[in-house]
PDB file of C-alpha atoms in Angstrom:
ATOM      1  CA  UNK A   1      98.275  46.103 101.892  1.00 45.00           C
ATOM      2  CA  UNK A   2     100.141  49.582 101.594  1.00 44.00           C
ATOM      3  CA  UNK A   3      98.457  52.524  99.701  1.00 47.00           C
ATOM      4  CA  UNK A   4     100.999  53.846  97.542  1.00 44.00           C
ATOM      5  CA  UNK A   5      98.977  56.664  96.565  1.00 46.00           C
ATOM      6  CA  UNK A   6      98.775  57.655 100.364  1.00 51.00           C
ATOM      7  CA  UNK A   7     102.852  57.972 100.658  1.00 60.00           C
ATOM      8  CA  UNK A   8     103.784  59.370  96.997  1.00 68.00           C
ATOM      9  CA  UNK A   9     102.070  62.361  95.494  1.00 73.00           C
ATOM     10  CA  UNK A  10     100.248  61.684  92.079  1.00 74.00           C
ATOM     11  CA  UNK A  11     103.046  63.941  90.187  1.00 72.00           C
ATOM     12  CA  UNK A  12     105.225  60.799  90.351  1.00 74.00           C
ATOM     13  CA  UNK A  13     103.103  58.323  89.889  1.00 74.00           C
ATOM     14  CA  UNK A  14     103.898  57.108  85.915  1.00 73.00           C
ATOM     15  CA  UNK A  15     107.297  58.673  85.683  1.00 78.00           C
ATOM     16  CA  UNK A  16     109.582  56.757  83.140  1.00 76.00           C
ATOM     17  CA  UNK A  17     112.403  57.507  85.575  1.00 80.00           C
ATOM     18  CA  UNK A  18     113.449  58.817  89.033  1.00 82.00           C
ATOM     19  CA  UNK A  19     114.008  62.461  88.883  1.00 84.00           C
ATOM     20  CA  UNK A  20     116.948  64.081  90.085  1.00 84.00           C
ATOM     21  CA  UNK A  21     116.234  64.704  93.756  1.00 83.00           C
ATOM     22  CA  UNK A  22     116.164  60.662  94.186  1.00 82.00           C
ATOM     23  CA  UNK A  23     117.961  59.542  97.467  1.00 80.00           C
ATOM     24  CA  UNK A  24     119.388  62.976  98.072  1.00 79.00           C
ATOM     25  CA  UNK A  25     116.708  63.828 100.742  1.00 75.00           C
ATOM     26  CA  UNK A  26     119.514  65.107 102.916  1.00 76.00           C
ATOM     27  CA  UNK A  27     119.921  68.295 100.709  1.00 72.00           C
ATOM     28  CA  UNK A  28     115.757  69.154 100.142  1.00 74.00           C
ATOM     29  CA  UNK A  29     115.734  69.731 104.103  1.00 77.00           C
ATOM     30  CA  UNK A  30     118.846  71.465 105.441  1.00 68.00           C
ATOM     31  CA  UNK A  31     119.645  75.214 105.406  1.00 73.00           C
ATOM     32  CA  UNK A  32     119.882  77.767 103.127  1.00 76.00           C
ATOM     33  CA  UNK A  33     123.521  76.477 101.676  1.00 78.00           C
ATOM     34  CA  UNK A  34     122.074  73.163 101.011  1.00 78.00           C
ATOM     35  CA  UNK A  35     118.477  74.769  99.425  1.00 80.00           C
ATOM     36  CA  UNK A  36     121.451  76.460  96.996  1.00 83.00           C
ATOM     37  CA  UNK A  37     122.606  72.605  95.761  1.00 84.00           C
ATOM     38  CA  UNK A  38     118.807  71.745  95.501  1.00 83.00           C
ATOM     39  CA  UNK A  39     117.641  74.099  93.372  1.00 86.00           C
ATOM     40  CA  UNK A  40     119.475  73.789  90.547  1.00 88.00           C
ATOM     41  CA  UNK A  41     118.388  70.187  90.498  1.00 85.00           C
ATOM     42  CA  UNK A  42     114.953  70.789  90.684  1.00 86.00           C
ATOM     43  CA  UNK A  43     115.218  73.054  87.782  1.00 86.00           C
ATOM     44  CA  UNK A  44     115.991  70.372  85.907  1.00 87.00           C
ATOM     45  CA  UNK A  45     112.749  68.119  86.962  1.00 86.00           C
ATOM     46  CA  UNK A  46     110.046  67.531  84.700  1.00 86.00           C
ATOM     47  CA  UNK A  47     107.612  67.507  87.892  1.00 85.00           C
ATOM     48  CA  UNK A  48     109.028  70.561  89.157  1.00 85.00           C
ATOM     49  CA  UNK A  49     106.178  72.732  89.084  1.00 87.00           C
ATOM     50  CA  UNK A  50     103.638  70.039  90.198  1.00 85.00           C
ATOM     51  CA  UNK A  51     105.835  68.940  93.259  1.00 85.00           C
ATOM     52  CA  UNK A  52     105.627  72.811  93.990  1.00 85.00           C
ATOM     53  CA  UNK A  53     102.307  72.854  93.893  1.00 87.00           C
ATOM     54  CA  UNK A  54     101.645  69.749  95.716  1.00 84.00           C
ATOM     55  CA  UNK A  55     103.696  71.504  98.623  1.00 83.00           C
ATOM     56  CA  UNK A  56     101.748  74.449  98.457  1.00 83.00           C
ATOM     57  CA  UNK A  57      98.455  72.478  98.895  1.00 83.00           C
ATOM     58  CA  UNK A  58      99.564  70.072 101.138  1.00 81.00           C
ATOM     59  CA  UNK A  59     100.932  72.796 103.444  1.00 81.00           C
ATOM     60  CA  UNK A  60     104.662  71.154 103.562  1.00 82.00           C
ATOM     61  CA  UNK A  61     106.272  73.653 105.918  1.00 80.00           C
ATOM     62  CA  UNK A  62     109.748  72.335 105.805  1.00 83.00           C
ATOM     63  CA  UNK A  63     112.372  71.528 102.680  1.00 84.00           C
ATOM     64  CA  UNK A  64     112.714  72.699  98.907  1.00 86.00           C
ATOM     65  CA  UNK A  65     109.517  71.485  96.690  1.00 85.00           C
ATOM     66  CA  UNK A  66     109.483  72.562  93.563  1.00 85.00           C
ATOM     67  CA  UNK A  67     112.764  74.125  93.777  1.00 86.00           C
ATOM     68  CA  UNK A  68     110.793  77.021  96.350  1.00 86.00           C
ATOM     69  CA  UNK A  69     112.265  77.059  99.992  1.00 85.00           C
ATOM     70  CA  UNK A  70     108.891  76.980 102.637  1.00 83.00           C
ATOM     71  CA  UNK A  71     109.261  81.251 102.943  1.00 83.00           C
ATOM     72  CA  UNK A  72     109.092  81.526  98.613  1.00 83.00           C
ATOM     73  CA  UNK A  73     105.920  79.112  99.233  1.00 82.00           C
ATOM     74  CA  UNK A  74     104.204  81.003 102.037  1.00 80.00           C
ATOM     75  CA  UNK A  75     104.986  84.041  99.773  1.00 77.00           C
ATOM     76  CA  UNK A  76     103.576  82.456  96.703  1.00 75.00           C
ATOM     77  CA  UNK A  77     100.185  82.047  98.106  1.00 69.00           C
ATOM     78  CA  UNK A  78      99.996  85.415  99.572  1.00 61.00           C
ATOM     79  CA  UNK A  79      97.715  87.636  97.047  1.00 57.00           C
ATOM     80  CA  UNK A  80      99.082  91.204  97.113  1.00 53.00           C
ATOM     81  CA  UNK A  81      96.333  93.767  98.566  1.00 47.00           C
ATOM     82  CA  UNK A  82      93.989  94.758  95.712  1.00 51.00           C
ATOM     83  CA  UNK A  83      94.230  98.038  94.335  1.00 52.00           C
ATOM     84  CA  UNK A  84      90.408  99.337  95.320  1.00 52.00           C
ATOM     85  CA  UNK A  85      91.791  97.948  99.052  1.00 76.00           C
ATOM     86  CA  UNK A  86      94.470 100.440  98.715  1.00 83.00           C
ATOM     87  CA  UNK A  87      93.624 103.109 101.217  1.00 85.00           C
ATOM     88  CA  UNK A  88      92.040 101.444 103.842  1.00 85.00           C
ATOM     89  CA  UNK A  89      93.978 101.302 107.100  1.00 84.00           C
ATOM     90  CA  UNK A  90      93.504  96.776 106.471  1.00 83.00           C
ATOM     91  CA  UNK A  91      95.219  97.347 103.412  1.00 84.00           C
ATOM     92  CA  UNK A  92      98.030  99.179 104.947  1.00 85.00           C
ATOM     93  CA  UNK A  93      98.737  97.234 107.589  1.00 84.00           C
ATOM     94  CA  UNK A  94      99.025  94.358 105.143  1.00 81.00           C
ATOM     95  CA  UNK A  95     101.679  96.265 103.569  1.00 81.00           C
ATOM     96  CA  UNK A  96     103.353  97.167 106.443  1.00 83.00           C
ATOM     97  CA  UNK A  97     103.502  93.088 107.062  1.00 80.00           C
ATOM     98  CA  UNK A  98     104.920  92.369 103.865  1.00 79.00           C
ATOM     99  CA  UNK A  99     107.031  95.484 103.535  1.00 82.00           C
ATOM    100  CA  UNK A 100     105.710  97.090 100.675  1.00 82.00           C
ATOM    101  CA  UNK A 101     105.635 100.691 100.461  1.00 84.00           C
ATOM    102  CA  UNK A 102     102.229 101.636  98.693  1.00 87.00           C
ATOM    103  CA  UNK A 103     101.666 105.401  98.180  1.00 90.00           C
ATOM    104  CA  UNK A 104      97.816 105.773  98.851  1.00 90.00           C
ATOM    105  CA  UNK A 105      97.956 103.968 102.136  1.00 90.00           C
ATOM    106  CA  UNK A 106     100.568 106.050 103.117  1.00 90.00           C
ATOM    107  CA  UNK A 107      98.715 109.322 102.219  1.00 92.00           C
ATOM    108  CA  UNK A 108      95.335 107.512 103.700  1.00 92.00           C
ATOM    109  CA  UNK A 109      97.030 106.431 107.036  1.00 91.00           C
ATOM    110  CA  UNK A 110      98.838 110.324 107.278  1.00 93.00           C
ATOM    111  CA  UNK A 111      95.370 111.875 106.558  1.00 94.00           C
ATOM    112  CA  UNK A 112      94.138 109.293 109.574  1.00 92.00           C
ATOM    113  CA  UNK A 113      96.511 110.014 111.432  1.00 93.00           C
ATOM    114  CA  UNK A 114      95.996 114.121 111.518  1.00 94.00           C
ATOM    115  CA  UNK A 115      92.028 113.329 111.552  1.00 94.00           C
ATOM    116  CA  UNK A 116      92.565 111.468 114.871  1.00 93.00           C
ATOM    117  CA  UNK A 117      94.510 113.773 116.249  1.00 93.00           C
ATOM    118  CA  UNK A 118      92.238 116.866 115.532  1.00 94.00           C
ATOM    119  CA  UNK A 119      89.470 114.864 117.361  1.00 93.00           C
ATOM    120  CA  UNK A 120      92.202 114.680 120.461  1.00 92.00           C
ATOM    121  CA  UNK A 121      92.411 118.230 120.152  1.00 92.00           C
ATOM    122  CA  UNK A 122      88.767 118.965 119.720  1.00 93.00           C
ATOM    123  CA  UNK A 123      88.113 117.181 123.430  1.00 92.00           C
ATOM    124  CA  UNK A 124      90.468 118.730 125.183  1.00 90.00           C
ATOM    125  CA  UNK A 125      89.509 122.402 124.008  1.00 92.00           C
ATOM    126  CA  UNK A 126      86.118 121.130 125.291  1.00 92.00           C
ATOM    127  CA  UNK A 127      87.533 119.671 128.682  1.00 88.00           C
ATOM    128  CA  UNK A 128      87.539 122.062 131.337  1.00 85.00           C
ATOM    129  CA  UNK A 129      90.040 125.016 131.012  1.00 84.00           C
ATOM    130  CA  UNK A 130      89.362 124.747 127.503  1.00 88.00           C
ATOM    131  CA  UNK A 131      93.160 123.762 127.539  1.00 88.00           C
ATOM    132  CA  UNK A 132      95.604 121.465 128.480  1.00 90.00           C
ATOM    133  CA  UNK A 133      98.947 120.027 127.838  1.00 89.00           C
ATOM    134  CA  UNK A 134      97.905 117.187 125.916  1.00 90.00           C
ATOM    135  CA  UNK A 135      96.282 120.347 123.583  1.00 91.00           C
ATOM    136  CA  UNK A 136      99.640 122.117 123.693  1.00 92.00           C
ATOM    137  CA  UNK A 137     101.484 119.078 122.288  1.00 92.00           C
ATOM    138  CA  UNK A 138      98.674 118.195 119.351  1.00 92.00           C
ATOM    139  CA  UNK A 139      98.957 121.540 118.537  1.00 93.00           C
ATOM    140  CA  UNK A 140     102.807 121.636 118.121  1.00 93.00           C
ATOM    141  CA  UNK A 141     102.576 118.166 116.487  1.00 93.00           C
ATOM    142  CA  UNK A 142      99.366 119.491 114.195  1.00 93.00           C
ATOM    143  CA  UNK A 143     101.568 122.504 113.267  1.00 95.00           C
ATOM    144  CA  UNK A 144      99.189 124.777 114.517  1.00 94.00           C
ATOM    145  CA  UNK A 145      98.889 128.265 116.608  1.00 94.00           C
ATOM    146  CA  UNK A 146      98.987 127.450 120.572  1.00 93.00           C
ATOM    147  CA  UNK A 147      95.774 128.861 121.665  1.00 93.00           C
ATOM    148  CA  UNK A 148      95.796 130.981 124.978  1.00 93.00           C
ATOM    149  CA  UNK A 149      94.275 128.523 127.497  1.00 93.00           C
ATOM    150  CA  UNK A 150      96.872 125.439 125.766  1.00 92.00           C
ATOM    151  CA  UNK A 151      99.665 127.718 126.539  1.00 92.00           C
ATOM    152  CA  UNK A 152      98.566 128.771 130.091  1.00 92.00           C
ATOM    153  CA  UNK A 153      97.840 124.917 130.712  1.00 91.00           C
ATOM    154  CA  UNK A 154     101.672 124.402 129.334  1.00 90.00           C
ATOM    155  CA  UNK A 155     103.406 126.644 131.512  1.00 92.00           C
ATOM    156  CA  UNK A 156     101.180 125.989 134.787  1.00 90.00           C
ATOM    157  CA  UNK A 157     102.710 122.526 134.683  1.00 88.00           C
ATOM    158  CA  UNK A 158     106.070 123.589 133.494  1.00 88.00           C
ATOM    159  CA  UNK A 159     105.381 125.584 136.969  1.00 88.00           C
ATOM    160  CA  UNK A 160     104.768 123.465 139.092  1.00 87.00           C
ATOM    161  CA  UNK A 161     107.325 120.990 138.135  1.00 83.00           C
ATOM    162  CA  UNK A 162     110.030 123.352 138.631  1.00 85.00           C
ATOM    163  CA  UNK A 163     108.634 123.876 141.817  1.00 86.00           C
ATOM    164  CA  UNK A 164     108.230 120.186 142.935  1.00 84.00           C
ATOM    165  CA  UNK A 165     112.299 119.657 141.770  1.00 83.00           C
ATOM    166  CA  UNK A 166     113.382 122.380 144.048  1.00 82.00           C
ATOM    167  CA  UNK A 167     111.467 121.319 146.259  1.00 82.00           C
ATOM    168  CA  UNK A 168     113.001 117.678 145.873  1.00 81.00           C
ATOM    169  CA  UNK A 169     116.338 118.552 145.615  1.00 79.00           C
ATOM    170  CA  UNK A 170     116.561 120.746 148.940  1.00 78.00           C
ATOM    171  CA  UNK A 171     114.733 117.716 150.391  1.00 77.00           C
ATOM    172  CA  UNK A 172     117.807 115.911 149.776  1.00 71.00           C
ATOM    173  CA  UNK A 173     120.499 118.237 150.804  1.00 64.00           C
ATOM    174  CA  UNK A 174     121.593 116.898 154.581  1.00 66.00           C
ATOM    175  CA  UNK A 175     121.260 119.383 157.360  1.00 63.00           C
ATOM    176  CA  UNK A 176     124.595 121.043 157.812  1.00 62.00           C
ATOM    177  CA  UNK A 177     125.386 120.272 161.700  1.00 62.00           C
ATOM    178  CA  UNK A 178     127.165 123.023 163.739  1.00 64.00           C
ATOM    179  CA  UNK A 179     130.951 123.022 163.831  1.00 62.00           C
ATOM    180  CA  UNK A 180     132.070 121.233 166.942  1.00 62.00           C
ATOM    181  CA  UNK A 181     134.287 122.409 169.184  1.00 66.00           C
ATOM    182  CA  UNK A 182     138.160 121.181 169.422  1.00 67.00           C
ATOM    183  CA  UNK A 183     138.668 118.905 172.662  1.00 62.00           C
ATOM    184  CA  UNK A 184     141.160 120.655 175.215  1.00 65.00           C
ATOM    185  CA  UNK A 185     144.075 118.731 175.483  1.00 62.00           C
ATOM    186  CA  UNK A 186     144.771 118.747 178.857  1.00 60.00           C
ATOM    187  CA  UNK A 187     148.331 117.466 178.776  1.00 65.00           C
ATOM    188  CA  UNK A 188     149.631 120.166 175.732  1.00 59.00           C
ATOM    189  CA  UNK A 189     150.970 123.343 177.217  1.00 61.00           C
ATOM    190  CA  UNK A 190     148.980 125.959 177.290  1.00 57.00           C
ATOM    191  CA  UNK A 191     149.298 129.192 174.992  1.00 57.00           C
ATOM    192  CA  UNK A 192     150.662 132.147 176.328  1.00 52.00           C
ATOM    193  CA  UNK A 193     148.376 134.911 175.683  1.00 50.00           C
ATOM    194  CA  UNK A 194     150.319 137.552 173.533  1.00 47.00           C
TER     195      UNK A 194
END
């Protein structure tokens, strides 16, 4: 014999009469025009919250339940990030995800931002040279004073790319041959010398 209980979800189970969503199965599962004519007929259910909920637990990933299309139920049982979370590069990725804007992870990911960037700096001051370009461009990004060996590292390599693009571009100018001389035409009369 057939489980009932295994097909239909307790919530309906003992209802005096069908609710309004009977035999119109066609409209729960469609697109977002037909989730418009279903929701106004769940809102009318007495089991409306319960069939919601049921969805939710049951993981239904298609179709209106409880008058909530499956992206209102996904966001539903998301918990927004706590507010002693906020701060912590987790936290702000989370709201990057859900496309909140949240001040202190802002400020906290801007702070780690310019603290990871003043550690770049740090190591290449103590690479060799005491300079380099990557330097240069932390500092101009950083906002701060090009130091000497930075700036000598900058315009070495502005240097010697100038240097390899000549060099490239008179690589790819053709020889120019020598003119060549006009064949004598020995059937046109010849010039009288004046």
């Amino acid at each position: 014999m057939l489980d009932l209980n295994v097909l239909i979800p307790p919530y309906l189970l003992g209802l005096a009469g069908p609710t309004p969503c009977a035999g119109l199965d066609e409209i729960f599962v469609g697109d977002e025009a037909q989730a418009r004519l279903a929701k106004p007929l769940c809102a009318r259910c007495p089991v409306m919250e319960a069939c919601g909920q049921w969805a939710i637990e049951h993981n239904e990933r298609g179709g209106i339940w409880g008058g909530m299309t499956p992206k209102e139920r996904r966001d539903s049982t998301r918990t927004p990030a706590a507010a002693e979370d906020c701060g912590s590069e987790t936290a702000y990725r989370r709201h990057c995800a859900l496309g909140e804007e949240c001040e202190p992870c802002w400020s906290a990911q801007a702070v780690r931002i310019r603290e990871d960037r003043e550690r770049r700096l740090a190591l290449e001051h103590a690479g060799p040279g005491g300079g380099s370009r990557s330097g240069y461009y932390l500092e101009r990004v950083l906002g701060l004073p090009y130091c000497p060996n930075c700036r000598t590292a900058i315009k070495d390599a502005s240097a010697q790319h100038k240097t390899k693009r000549r060099s490239q571009r008179l690589a790819a100018v053709p020889d120019t041959p020598e003119p060549a001389e006009e064949p004598i035409d020995a059937h046109a009369p010849a010039q009288a010398a004046a």
